[in-house]
């Protein structure tokens, strides 16, 4: 057997990252999945903020018999382009999910949990596409729009878990913090999830619900915004509690860094949230607030995973290929 030589051709290296993966290449693909899902959240927010929710009024076609935007007297070309671009990004994220699943299957030795985490990614994107079709067919029902957004944070759970697990070993989880600190970390995730759900209700109640004529939730915008803000303060309280516990008990350095990163994101997110409330919810700040929400969600999960250790990432096993007959016949 002869060891496979690495190529300088970027296309061959990209192919080998999937077909002949290493733990490092699987982790890189997982990171691309994280980035792709953040991008699709932002693009989906742009759809709502530009009132392009029905830019493509049909599903799975865009309009009429065409899968791509065509001239339509009832829909502006800009809105159709925004909505169709969001659909295209979904296919990109699906492609990344398929690639990372193939890489997890091809990894030697195969790690079963990585296969399951990676399989969840393309399956979740398919579910998101189906919910997106329901959003269009129900003329932007606010409940369907909220569910469509919340699929992305749910999918990010799989993406972040795969990204973290691909960079560590398979030893039994060893706690790096006390039980109370770990419980606070879990409660922080619950609070962060509640903030995301409340945020979708605020958006579905306010002026940026996806289309000028789309239905809204029948709540008072000030009431739902207040609830959203109170849940954000609960998240802040749990973050501060986890951070204090880590420093008082001598927690791991990585977990302390994750906690400080989360605090920085919370401060920035809070500033954006209150600014958009007092400035009349300008579209640009809403989009920035959505980006901050998913980044906080990712940071909270990274902090939670940093509270335990699974050992070092397995070393990459050398890929070998069968030697050619002429080479095998040569004397050593």
Coordinates of C-alpha atoms in Angstrom, one line a residue:
X1 CA 0.0 0.0 0.0
X2 CA 1.2 3.5 -0.8
X3 CA 0.2 6.6 1.1
X4 CA -1.9 9.1 -0.8
X5 CA 0.0 12.3 -1.5
X6 CA -1.8 15.6 -0.8
X7 CA -2.5 17.7 -3.9
X8 CA -2.0 21.5 -4.3
X9 CA -5.1 21.6 -6.7
X10 CA -7.9 23.3 -4.7
X11 CA -10.6 21.3 -6.4
X12 CA -8.9 18.0 -5.6
X13 CA -8.3 19.1 -2.0
X14 CA -12.0 20.1 -1.7
X15 CA -13.0 16.7 -3.1
X16 CA -10.6 14.9 -0.7
X17 CA -12.0 16.9 2.2
X18 CA -15.3 15.1 1.6
X19 CA -14.3 11.8 0.0
X20 CA -11.1 11.2 2.0
X21 CA -11.9 13.2 5.1
X22 CA -9.8 13.9 8.2
X23 CA -11.2 15.0 11.5
X24 CA -10.0 18.5 10.7
X25 CA -11.8 18.6 7.3
X26 CA -15.1 17.3 8.9
X27 CA -14.8 20.1 11.4
X28 CA -14.3 22.6 8.7
X29 CA -17.3 21.4 6.8
X30 CA -19.3 21.6 10.1
X31 CA -18.2 25.2 10.5
X32 CA -19.4 25.9 7.0
X33 CA -22.8 24.5 8.0
X34 CA -22.9 26.9 11.0
X35 CA -22.0 29.9 8.8
X36 CA -24.5 28.8 6.1
X37 CA -27.3 28.7 8.6
X38 CA -26.4 32.1 10.0
X39 CA -26.5 33.5 6.4
X40 CA -29.9 32.0 5.8
X41 CA -31.3 33.6 8.9
X42 CA -30.1 37.0 7.7
X43 CA -31.4 36.4 4.2
X44 CA -34.8 35.4 5.6
X45 CA -34.8 38.5 7.7
X46 CA -34.1 40.5 4.6
X47 CA -37.1 38.9 3.0
X48 CA -39.3 40.1 5.8
X49 CA -37.8 43.6 6.1
X50 CA -38.2 44.3 2.4
X51 CA -41.7 43.0 2.4
X52 CA -40.7 40.3 -0.1
X53 CA -42.4 37.4 1.7
X54 CA -44.7 36.8 -1.3
X55 CA -42.1 37.9 -3.9
X56 CA -42.4 34.4 -5.2
X57 CA -46.2 33.9 -4.7
X58 CA -46.1 30.1 -5.4
X59 CA -44.2 27.1 -4.1
X60 CA -42.2 25.2 -5.2
X61 CA -42.4 27.3 -8.3
X62 CA -41.7 31.0 -8.1
X63 CA -44.7 32.1 -10.2
X64 CA -46.8 30.5 -12.9
X65 CA -44.9 27.6 -14.4
X66 CA -41.5 29.0 -13.8
X67 CA -39.1 28.0 -11.0
X68 CA -37.2 31.3 -11.4
X69 CA -38.5 34.9 -11.2
X70 CA -40.3 36.1 -14.3
X71 CA -42.1 39.3 -15.1
X72 CA -45.2 39.5 -12.9
X73 CA -47.4 42.6 -12.9
X74 CA -48.5 41.9 -9.3
X75 CA -45.0 41.5 -7.8
X76 CA -42.1 43.9 -8.1
X77 CA -38.9 42.4 -9.6
X78 CA -36.9 43.4 -6.6
X79 CA -39.1 41.5 -4.2
X80 CA -39.1 38.5 -6.4
X81 CA -35.3 38.6 -6.6
X82 CA -35.0 38.8 -2.8
X83 CA -37.3 35.9 -2.1
X84 CA -35.8 33.8 -4.8
X85 CA -32.3 34.5 -3.5
X86 CA -33.4 33.2 -0.1
X87 CA -34.6 30.0 -1.7
X88 CA -31.2 29.6 -3.5
X89 CA -29.3 29.9 -0.2
X90 CA -31.5 27.1 1.2
X91 CA -30.1 24.8 -1.5
X92 CA -26.6 25.9 -0.7
X93 CA -27.1 25.0 3.0
X94 CA -28.7 21.7 1.9
X95 CA -25.6 21.0 -0.3
X96 CA -23.3 21.7 2.7
X97 CA -25.4 19.4 4.8
X98 CA -25.1 16.6 2.3
X99 CA -21.3 17.0 2.0
X100 CA -20.7 17.0 5.7
X101 CA -22.9 13.8 6.0
X102 CA -20.9 12.1 3.3
X103 CA -17.6 13.2 5.0
X104 CA -18.8 11.8 8.3
X105 CA -19.7 8.5 6.6
X106 CA -16.3 8.3 4.9
X107 CA -14.3 9.3 8.0
X108 CA -11.8 6.5 9.2
X109 CA -12.4 5.4 11.8
X110 CA -16.1 6.2 11.6
X111 CA -17.6 8.0 14.5
X112 CA -21.2 7.1 14.9
X113 CA -22.3 10.3 16.7
X114 CA -20.8 12.5 14.0
X115 CA -22.8 10.6 11.4
X116 CA -26.1 11.2 13.3
X117 CA -25.4 14.8 14.0
X118 CA -24.5 15.4 10.3
X119 CA -27.6 13.5 9.0
X120 CA -29.8 15.8 11.0
X121 CA -28.5 18.8 8.9
X122 CA -29.9 17.9 5.4
X123 CA -33.1 16.5 7.0
X124 CA -33.7 19.7 8.9
X125 CA -33.1 21.8 5.8
X126 CA -35.7 19.7 3.9
X127 CA -38.1 20.3 6.8
X128 CA -37.3 24.1 6.6
X129 CA -38.1 24.1 2.9
X130 CA -41.4 22.4 3.5
X131 CA -42.3 24.9 6.2
X132 CA -41.3 27.7 3.8
X133 CA -43.8 26.3 1.3
X134 CA -46.5 26.4 4.0
X135 CA -45.6 30.0 4.7
X136 CA -46.2 31.0 1.1
X137 CA -49.3 28.9 0.6
X138 CA -50.9 30.4 3.8
X139 CA -50.1 33.9 2.7
X140 CA -47.5 34.5 5.4
X141 CA -49.5 33.2 8.4
X142 CA -47.5 34.6 11.4
X143 CA -47.4 31.2 13.1
X144 CA -45.9 29.6 10.0
X145 CA -43.4 32.4 9.6
X146 CA -42.4 32.0 13.2
X147 CA -41.9 28.3 12.8
X148 CA -39.9 28.9 9.6
X149 CA -37.5 31.1 11.5
X150 CA -37.2 28.9 14.5
X151 CA -36.2 25.9 12.4
X152 CA -32.8 27.7 11.8
X153 CA -31.9 28.0 15.5
X154 CA -32.9 24.3 15.9
X155 CA -30.7 23.4 12.9
X156 CA -27.9 25.4 14.4
X157 CA -28.0 23.1 17.5
X158 CA -27.0 20.2 15.2
X159 CA -24.4 22.3 13.3
X160 CA -22.7 23.6 16.5
X161 CA -22.8 20.2 18.1
X162 CA -21.2 18.6 15.1
X163 CA -18.6 21.4 14.9
X164 CA -17.7 21.0 18.6
X165 CA -17.8 17.1 18.6
X166 CA -15.6 16.9 15.4
X167 CA -12.9 18.8 17.3
X168 CA -12.8 16.6 20.4
X169 CA -12.4 12.9 21.2
X170 CA -14.9 10.1 22.0
X171 CA -14.0 9.6 25.7
X172 CA -16.8 9.7 28.2
X173 CA -17.8 13.3 29.0
X174 CA -15.8 14.5 32.0
X175 CA -17.3 17.5 33.8
X176 CA -15.1 20.5 34.0
X177 CA -17.4 22.5 36.3
X178 CA -19.5 21.7 39.3
X179 CA -23.1 20.5 39.1
X180 CA -24.6 23.9 39.9
X181 CA -22.6 25.6 37.2
X182 CA -23.7 23.0 34.6
X183 CA -27.3 23.4 35.7
X184 CA -27.0 27.2 35.2
X185 CA -25.6 26.5 31.8
X186 CA -28.6 24.4 30.9
X187 CA -31.0 27.0 32.2
X188 CA -29.2 29.6 30.2
X189 CA -30.0 27.6 27.0
X190 CA -33.7 27.4 28.0
X191 CA -33.8 31.2 28.6
X192 CA -32.0 31.9 25.3
X193 CA -34.5 29.7 23.4
X194 CA -37.4 31.5 25.1
X195 CA -35.9 34.8 23.9
X196 CA -35.8 33.6 20.3
X197 CA -39.5 32.4 20.4
X198 CA -40.6 35.7 22.0
X199 CA -38.6 37.6 19.3
X200 CA -40.5 35.9 16.5
X201 CA -43.8 37.0 18.2
X202 CA -42.6 40.6 18.4
X203 CA -41.6 40.6 14.7
X204 CA -44.9 38.9 13.7
X205 CA -46.8 41.6 15.7
X206 CA -44.9 44.6 14.5
X207 CA -44.5 46.2 11.1
X208 CA -42.0 43.8 9.6
X209 CA -44.1 40.7 9.2
X210 CA -42.9 39.9 5.6
X211 CA -45.5 41.7 3.4
X212 CA -47.5 44.9 3.6
X213 CA -50.8 43.0 3.6
X214 CA -49.8 39.9 5.6
X215 CA -51.5 39.0 8.8
X216 CA -50.0 39.9 12.1
X217 CA -50.4 38.4 15.6
X218 CA -53.2 40.2 17.4
X219 CA -51.1 41.2 20.4
X220 CA -50.2 44.6 21.6
X221 CA -46.7 45.4 20.3
X222 CA -45.6 47.1 23.6
X223 CA -46.7 44.1 25.6
X224 CA -44.9 41.5 23.6
X225 CA -41.8 43.7 23.3
X226 CA -41.8 44.0 27.1
X227 CA -42.0 40.2 27.6
X228 CA -39.2 39.8 25.1
X229 CA -37.1 42.3 27.0
X230 CA -37.8 40.6 30.4
X231 CA -36.8 37.2 29.0
X232 CA -33.6 38.8 27.7
X233 CA -32.9 40.1 31.2
X234 CA -33.4 36.5 32.5
X235 CA -30.8 35.3 30.0
X236 CA -28.4 38.0 31.1
X237 CA -28.9 37.0 34.7
X238 CA -28.1 33.3 34.0
X239 CA -25.1 34.3 31.9
X240 CA -23.7 36.5 34.7
X241 CA -24.4 33.7 37.2
X242 CA -22.5 31.1 35.1
X243 CA -19.6 33.5 34.7
X244 CA -19.3 34.2 38.4
X245 CA -19.5 30.5 39.2
X246 CA -16.7 29.8 36.7
X247 CA -14.4 32.4 38.2
X248 CA -15.2 31.5 41.8
X249 CA -14.7 27.8 41.3
X250 CA -11.7 28.0 39.0
X251 CA -13.5 26.8 35.9
X252 CA -11.7 26.0 32.7
X253 CA -10.2 28.8 30.7
X254 CA -12.1 27.9 27.6
X255 CA -15.4 28.1 29.4
X256 CA -14.5 31.5 30.8
X257 CA -13.7 32.8 27.3
X258 CA -17.0 31.5 26.0
X259 CA -18.8 33.3 28.9
X260 CA -17.1 36.6 28.2
X261 CA -17.8 36.3 24.5
X262 CA -21.5 35.7 25.3
X263 CA -21.6 38.7 27.7
X264 CA -20.1 40.9 24.9
X265 CA -22.8 39.7 22.5
X266 CA -25.5 40.3 25.0
X267 CA -24.4 43.9 25.6
X268 CA -24.3 44.6 21.9
X269 CA -27.6 42.9 21.4
X270 CA -29.3 44.8 24.2
X271 CA -28.0 48.1 22.8
X272 CA -29.4 47.3 19.4
X273 CA -32.7 46.0 20.8
X274 CA -33.4 49.2 22.9
X275 CA -32.2 51.4 20.0
X276 CA -34.7 49.8 17.6
X277 CA -37.5 50.1 20.1
X278 CA -37.0 53.8 20.8
X279 CA -36.2 54.6 17.1
X280 CA -39.4 53.1 15.8
X281 CA -38.1 49.7 14.7
X282 CA -36.0 50.7 11.7
X283 CA -35.4 47.8 9.3
X284 CA -31.6 47.9 9.4
X285 CA -31.5 47.5 13.2
X286 CA -34.0 44.7 13.1
X287 CA -31.8 42.8 10.7
X288 CA -28.8 43.4 13.0
X289 CA -30.8 42.3 15.9
X290 CA -31.7 39.0 14.2
X291 CA -28.0 38.4 13.4
X292 CA -27.2 39.1 17.1
X293 CA -29.9 36.6 18.2
X294 CA -28.4 33.7 16.3
X295 CA -24.8 34.6 17.3
X296 CA -25.9 34.6 21.0
X297 CA -27.6 31.2 20.5
X298 CA -24.4 29.8 19.1
X299 CA -22.3 31.4 21.9
X300 CA -24.6 29.9 24.6
X301 CA -24.2 26.4 23.1
X302 CA -20.4 26.8 22.9
X303 CA -20.4 27.8 26.5
X304 CA -22.5 24.8 27.5
X305 CA -20.2 22.4 25.6
X306 CA -17.1 24.0 27.2
X307 CA -18.3 22.8 30.6
X308 CA -17.2 19.2 29.8
X309 CA -14.3 17.5 28.1
X310 CA -14.3 14.5 25.7
X311 CA -10.6 14.2 25.2
X312 CA -8.4 15.3 22.3
X313 CA -9.5 15.1 18.7
X314 CA -8.4 11.8 17.2
X315 CA -5.3 11.9 15.0
X316 CA -6.0 11.6 11.3
X317 CA -5.3 8.2 9.9
X318 CA -3.2 8.2 6.7
X319 CA -5.1 7.5 3.6
X320 CA -3.6 4.7 1.5
X321 CA -4.2 3.5 -2.0
X322 CA -3.3 0.2 -3.6
X323 CA 0.1 0.4 -5.3
X324 CA 0.2 -0.1 -9.0
X325 CA 1.4 -3.6 -10.2
X326 CA 4.6 -2.1 -11.8
X327 CA 5.4 -0.3 -8.5
X328 CA 4.7 -3.4 -6.5
X329 CA 7.1 -5.5 -8.6
X330 CA 10.1 -3.2 -7.9
X331 CA 12.6 -4.4 -5.3
X332 CA 12.7 -2.6 -2.0

